[in-house]
XYZ file of N, CA and C in Angstrom:
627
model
N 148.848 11.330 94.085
C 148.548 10.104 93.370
C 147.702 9.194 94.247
N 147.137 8.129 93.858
C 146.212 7.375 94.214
C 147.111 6.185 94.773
N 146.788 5.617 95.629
C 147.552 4.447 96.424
C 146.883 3.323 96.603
N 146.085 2.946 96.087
C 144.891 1.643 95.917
C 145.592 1.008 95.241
N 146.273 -0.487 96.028
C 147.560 -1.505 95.123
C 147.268 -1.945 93.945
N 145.927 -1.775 93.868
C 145.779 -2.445 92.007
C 146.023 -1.725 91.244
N 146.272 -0.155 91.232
C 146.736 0.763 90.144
C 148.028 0.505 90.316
N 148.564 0.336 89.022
C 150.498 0.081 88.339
C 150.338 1.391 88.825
N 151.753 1.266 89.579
C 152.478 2.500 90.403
C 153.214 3.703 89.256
N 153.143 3.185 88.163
C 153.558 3.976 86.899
C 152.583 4.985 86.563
N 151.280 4.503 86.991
C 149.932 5.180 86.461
C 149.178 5.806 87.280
N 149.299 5.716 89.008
C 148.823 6.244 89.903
C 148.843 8.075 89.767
N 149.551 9.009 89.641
C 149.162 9.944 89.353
C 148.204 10.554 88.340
N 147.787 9.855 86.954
C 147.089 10.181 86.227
C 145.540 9.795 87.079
N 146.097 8.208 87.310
C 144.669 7.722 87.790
C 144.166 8.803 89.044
N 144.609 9.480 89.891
C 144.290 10.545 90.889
C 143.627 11.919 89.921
N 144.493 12.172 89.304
C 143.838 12.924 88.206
C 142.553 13.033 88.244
N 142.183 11.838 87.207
C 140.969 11.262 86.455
C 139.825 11.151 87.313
N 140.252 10.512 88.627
C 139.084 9.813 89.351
C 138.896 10.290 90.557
N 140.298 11.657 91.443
C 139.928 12.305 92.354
C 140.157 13.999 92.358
N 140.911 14.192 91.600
C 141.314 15.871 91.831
C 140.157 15.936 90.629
N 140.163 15.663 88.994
C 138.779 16.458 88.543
C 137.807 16.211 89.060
N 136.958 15.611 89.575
C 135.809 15.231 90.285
C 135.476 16.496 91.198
N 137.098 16.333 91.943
C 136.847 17.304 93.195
C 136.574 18.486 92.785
N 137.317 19.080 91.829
C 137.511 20.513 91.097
C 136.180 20.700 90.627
N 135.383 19.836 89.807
C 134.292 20.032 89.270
C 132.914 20.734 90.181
N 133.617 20.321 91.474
C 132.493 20.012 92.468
C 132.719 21.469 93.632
N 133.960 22.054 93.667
C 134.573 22.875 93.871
C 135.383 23.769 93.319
N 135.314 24.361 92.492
C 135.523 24.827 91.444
C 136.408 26.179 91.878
N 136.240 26.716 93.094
C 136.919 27.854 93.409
C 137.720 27.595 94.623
N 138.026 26.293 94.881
C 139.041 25.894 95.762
C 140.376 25.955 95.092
N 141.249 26.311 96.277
C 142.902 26.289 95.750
C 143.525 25.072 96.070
N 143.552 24.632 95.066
C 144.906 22.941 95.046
C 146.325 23.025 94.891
N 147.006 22.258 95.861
C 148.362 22.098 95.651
C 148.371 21.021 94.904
N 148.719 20.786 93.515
C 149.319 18.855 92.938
C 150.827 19.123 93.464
N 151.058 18.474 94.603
C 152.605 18.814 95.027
C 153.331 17.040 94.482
N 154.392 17.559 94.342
C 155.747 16.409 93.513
C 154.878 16.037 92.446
N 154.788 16.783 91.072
C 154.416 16.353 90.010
C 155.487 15.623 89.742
N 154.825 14.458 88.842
C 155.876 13.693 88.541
C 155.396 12.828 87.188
N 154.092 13.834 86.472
C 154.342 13.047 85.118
C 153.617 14.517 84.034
N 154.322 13.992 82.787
C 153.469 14.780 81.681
C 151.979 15.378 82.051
N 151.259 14.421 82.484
C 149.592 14.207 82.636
C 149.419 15.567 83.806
N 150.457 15.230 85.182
C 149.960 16.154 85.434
C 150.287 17.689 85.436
N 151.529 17.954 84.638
C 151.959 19.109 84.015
C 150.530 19.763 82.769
N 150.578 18.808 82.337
C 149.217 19.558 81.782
C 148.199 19.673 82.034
N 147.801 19.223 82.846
C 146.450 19.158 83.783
C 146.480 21.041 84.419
N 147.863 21.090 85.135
C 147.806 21.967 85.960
C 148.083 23.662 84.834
N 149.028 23.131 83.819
C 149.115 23.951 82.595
C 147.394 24.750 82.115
N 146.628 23.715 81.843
C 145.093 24.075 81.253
C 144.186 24.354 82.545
N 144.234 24.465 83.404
C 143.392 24.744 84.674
C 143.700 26.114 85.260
N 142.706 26.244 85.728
C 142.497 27.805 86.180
C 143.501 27.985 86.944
N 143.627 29.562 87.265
C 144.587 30.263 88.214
C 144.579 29.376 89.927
N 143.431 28.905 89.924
C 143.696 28.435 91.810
C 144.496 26.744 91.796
N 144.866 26.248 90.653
C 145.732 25.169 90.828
C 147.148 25.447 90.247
N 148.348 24.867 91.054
C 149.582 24.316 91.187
C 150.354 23.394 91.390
N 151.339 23.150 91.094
C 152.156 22.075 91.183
C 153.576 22.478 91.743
N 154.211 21.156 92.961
C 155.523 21.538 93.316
C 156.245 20.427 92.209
N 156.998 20.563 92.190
C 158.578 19.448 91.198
C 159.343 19.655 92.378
N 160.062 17.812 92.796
C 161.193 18.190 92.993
C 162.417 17.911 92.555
N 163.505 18.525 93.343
C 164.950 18.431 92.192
C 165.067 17.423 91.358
N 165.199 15.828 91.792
C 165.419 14.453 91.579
C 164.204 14.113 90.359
N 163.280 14.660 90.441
C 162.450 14.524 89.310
C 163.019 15.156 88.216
N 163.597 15.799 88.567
C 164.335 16.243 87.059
C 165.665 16.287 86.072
N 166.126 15.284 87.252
C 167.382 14.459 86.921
C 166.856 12.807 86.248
N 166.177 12.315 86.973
C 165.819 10.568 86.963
C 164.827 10.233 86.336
N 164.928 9.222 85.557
C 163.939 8.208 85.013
C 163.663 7.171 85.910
N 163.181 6.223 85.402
C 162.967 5.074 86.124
C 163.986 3.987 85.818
N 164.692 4.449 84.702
C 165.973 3.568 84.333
C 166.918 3.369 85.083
N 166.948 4.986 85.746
C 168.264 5.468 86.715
C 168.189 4.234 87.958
N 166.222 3.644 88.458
C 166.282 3.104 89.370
C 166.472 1.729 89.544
N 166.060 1.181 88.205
C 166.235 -0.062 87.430
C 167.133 -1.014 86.719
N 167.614 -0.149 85.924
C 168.634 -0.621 84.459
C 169.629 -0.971 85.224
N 170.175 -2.343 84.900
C 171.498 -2.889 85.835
C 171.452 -3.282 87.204
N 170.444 -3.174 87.373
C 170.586 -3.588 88.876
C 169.504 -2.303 89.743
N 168.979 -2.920 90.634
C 168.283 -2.273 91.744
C 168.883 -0.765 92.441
N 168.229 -0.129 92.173
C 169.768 1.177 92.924
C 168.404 1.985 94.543
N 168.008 1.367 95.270
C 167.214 1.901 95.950
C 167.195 3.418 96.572
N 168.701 4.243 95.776
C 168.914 5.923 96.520
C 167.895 6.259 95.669
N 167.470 5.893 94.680
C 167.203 6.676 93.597
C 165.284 6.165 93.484
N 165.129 5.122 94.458
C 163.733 4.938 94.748
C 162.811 6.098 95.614
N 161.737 6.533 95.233
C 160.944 7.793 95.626
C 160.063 7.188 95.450
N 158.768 8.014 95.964
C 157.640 8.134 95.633
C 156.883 9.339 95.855
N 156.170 10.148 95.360
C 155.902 9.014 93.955
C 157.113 8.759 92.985
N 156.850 7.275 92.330
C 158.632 7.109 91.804
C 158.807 8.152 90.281
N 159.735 8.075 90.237
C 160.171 8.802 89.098
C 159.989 7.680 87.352
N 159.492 8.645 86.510
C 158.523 7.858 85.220
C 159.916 7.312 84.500
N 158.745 7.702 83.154
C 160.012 7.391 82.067
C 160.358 8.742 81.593
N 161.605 8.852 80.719
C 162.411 10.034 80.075
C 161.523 10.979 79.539
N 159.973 10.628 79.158
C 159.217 11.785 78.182
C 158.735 12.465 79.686
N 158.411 12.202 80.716
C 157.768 13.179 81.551
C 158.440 13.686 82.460
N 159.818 13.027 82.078
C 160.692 14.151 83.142
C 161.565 15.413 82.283
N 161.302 15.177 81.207
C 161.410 16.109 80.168
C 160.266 17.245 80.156
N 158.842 16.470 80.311
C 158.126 17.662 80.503
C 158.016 18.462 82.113
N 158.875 17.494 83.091
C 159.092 18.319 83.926
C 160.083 19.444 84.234
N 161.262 19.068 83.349
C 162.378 20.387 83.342
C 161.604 21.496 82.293
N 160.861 21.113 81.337
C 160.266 22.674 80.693
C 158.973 23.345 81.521
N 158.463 22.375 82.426
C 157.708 23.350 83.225
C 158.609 24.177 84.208
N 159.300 23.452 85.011
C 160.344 24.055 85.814
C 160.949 25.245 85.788
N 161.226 25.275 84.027
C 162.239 26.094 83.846
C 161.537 27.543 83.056
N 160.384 27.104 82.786
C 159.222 28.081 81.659
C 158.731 29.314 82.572
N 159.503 29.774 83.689
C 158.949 30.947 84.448
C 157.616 30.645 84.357
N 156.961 29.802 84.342
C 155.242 29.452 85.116
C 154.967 29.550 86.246
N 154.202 31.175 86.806
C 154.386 30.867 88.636
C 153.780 29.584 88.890
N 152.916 29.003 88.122
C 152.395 27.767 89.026
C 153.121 26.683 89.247
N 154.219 26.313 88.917
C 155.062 25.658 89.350
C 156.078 26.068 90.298
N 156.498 25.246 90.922
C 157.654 25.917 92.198
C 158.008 25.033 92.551
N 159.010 25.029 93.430
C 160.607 23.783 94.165
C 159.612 23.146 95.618
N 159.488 21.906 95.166
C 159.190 21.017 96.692
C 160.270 20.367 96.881
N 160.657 19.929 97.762
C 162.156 18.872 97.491
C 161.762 17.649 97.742
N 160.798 17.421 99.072
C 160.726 16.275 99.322
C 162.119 15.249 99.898
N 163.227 16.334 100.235
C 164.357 15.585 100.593
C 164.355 14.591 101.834
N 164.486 13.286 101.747
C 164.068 12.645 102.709
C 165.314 11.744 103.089
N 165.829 12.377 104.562
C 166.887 11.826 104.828
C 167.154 10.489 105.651
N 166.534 9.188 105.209
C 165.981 7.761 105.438
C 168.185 7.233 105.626
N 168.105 6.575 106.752
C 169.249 5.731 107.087
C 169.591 4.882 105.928
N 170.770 4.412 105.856
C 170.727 3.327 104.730
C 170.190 1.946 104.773
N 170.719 1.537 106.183
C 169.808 0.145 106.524
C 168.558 0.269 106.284
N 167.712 1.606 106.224
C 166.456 1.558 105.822
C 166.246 1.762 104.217
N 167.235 1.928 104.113
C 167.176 1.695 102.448
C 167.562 0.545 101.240
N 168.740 0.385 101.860
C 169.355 -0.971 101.782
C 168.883 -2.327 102.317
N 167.762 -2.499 102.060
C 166.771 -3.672 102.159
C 166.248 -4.287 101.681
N 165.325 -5.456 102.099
C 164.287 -5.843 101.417
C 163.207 -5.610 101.197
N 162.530 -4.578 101.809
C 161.494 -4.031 101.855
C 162.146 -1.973 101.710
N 162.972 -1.709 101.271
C 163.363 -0.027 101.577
C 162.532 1.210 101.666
N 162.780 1.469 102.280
C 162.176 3.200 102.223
C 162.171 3.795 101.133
N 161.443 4.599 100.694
C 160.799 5.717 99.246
C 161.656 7.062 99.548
N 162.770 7.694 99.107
C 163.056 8.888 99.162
C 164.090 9.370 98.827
N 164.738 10.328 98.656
C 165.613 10.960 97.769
C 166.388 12.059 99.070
N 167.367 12.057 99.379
C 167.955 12.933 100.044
C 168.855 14.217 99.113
N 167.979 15.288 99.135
C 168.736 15.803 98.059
C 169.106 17.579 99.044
N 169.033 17.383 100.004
C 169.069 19.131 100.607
C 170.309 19.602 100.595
N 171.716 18.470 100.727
C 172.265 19.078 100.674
C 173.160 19.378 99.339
N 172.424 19.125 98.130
C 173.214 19.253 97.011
C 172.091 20.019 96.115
N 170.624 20.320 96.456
C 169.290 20.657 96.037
C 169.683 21.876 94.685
N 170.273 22.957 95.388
C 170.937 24.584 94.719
C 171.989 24.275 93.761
N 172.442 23.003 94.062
C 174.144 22.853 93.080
C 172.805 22.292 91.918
N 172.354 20.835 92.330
C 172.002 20.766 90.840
C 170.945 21.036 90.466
N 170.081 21.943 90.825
C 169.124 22.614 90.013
C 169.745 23.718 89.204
N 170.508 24.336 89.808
C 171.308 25.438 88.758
C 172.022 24.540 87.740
N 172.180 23.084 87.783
C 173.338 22.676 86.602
C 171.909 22.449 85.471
N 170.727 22.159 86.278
C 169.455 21.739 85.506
C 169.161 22.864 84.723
N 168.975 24.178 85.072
C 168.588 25.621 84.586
C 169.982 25.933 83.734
N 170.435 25.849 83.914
C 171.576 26.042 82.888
C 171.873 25.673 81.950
N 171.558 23.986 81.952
C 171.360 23.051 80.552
C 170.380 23.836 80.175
N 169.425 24.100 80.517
C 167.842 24.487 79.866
C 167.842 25.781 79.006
N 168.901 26.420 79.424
C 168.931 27.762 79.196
C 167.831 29.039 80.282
N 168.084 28.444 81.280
C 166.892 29.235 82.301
C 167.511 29.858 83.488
N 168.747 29.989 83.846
C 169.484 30.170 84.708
C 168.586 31.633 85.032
N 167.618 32.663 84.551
C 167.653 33.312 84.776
C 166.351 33.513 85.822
N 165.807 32.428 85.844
C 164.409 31.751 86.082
C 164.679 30.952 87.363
N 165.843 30.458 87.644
C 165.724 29.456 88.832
C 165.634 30.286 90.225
N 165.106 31.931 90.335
C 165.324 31.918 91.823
C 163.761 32.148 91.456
N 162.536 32.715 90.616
C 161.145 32.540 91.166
C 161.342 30.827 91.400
N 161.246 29.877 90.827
C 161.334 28.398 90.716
C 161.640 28.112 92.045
N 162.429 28.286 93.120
C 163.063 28.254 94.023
C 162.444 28.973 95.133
N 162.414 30.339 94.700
C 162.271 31.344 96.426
C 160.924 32.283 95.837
N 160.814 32.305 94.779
C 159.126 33.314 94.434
C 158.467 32.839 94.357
N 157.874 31.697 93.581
C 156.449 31.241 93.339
C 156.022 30.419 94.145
N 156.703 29.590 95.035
C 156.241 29.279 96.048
C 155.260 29.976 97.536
N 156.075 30.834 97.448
C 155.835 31.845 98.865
C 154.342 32.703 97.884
N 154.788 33.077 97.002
C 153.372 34.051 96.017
C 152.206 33.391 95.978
N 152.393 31.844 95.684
C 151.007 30.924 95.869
C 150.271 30.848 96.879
N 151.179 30.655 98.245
C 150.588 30.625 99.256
C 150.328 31.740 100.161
N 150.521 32.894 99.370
C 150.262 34.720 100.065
C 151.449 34.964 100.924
N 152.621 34.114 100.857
C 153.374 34.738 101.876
C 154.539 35.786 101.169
N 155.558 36.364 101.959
C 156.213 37.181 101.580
C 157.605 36.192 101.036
N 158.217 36.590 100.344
C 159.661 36.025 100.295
C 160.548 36.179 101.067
N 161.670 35.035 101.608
C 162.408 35.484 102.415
C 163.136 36.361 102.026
N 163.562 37.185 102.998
C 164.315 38.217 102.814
C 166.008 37.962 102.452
N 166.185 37.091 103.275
C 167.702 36.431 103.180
C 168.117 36.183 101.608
N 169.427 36.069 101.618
C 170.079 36.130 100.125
C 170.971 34.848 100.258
N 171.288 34.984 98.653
C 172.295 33.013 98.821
C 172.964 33.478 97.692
N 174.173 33.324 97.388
C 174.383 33.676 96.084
C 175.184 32.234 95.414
N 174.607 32.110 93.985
C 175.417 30.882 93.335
C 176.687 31.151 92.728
N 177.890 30.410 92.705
C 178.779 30.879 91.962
C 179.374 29.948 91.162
N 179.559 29.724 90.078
C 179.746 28.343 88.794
C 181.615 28.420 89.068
N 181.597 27.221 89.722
C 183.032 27.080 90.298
C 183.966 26.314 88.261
N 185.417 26.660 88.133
C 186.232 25.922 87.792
C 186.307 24.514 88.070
N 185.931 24.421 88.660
C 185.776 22.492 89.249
C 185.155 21.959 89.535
N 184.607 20.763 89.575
C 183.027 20.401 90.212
C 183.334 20.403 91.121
N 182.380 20.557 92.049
C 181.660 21.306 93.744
C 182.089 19.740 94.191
N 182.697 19.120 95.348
C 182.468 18.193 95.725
C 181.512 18.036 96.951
N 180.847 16.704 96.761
C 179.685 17.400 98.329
C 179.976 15.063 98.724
N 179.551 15.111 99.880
C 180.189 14.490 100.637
C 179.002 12.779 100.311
N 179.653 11.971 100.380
C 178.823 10.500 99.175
C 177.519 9.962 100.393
N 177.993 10.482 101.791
C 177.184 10.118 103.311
C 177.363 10.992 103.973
N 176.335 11.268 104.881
C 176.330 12.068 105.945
C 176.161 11.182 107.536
N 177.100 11.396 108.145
C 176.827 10.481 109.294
C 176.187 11.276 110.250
N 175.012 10.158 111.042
C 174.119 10.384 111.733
C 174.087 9.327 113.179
N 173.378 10.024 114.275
C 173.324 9.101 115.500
C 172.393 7.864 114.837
N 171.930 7.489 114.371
C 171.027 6.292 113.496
C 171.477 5.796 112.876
N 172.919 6.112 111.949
C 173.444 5.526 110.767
C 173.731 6.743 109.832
N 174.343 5.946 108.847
C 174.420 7.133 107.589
C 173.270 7.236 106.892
N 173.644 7.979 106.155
C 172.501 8.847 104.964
C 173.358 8.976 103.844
N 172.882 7.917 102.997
C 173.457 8.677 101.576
C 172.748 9.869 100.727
N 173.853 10.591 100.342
C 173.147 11.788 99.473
C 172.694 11.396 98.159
N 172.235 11.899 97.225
C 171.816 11.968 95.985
C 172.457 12.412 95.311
N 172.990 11.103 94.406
C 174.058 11.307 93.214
C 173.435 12.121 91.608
N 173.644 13.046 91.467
C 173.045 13.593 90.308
C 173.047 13.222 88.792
N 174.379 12.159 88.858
C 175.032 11.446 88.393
C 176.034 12.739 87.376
N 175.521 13.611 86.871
C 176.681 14.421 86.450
C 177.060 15.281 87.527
N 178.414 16.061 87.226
C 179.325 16.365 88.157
C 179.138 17.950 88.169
N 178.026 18.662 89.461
C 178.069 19.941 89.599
C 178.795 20.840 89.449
N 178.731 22.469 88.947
C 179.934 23.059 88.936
C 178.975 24.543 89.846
N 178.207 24.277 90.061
C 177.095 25.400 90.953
C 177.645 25.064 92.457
N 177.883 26.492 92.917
C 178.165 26.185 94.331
C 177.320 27.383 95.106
N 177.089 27.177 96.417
C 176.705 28.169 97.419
C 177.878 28.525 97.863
N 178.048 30.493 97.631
C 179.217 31.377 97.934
C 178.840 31.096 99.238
N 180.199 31.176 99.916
C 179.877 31.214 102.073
C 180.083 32.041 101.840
């Protein structure tokens, strides 16, 4: 997205769109682009209608949150990112790209594990700490969707395939617990805590040890 303060921060990814990635594409036409942390309709379809050498990462929190989640009632700064998270229609079109087995989409997380005093401010930090709950709720996401069968290219194939590498070899297995998964509200650190990322519904996806 574009970061020039006079574009509404709502509109900065389209406006990048419009006025720097087609330009560029036009002009380069057989270059490979990452649009990494899509985060609206505009550019799901952008990357949808464009040739094989462009992609897009999503991450988890984009596909849980609106901008309500960050707003409505009060200020909630865990849930502040950037780029920030839209309104309900484009994070809708981000769980059907997600979940549509499209190699050109794939898992960025962007998990950013910012202290709370740096969040809890007047000025806060932009980011979403989501690594250690990332696998619980993307599987609760693929599952609503009906895609459970789809979340390991989303995750561990189309990423590594875009960029020519191999997949890891290593294995993880999910297992849909009787109870929701509990995962811990802070993580304490020599700096302070870290709050995690509330999904706001209650995981039942766990990583087998």
């Amino acid at each position: 997205e574009v970061t020039t303060p006079e574009v509404d921060i709502f509109d900065r990814e389209a406006v990048f769109i419009e006025t720097v990635l087609d330009p560029l594409r036009k002009r380069l036409p057989e270059l490979r682009i990452t649009l990494e942390h899509v985060t609206t309709g505009d550019g799901i379809g952008y990357i949808d209608d464009a040739a094989s050498n462009l992609a897009g990462s999503i991450t988890t929190h984009h596909l849980i949150i609106n901008r309500n989640n960050i707003l409505v009632g009060g200020i909630r700064p865990h849930y502040y990112c950037l780029p920030v998270a839209k309104r309900e229609t484009h994070r809708q079109a981000l769980r059907k790209a997600a979940t549509s087995g499209n190699p050109k989409f794939f898992l960025g997380t962007d998990s950013a594990p910012h202290v709370d005093p740096l969040k809890e401010c007047g000025c806060g930090c932009a980011g979403c700490f989501t690594a250690i709950n990332t696998l619980s709720c993307l599987a609760h996401v693929f599952e609503e969707e009906g895609a459970l069968d789809r979340l390991e290219a989303f995750t561990s194939l189309n990423g590594p395939a875009w960029y020519g590498l191999a997949p890891n070899e290593e294995r993880i297995t999910l297992v849909r617990r009787e109870a929701p998964v509990e995962f811990p509200a802070k993580i304490e650190t020599g700096a302070g805590p870290v709050t995690v990322f509330d999904p706001i519904f209650k995981p039942y996806w766990d990583v087998e040890a």
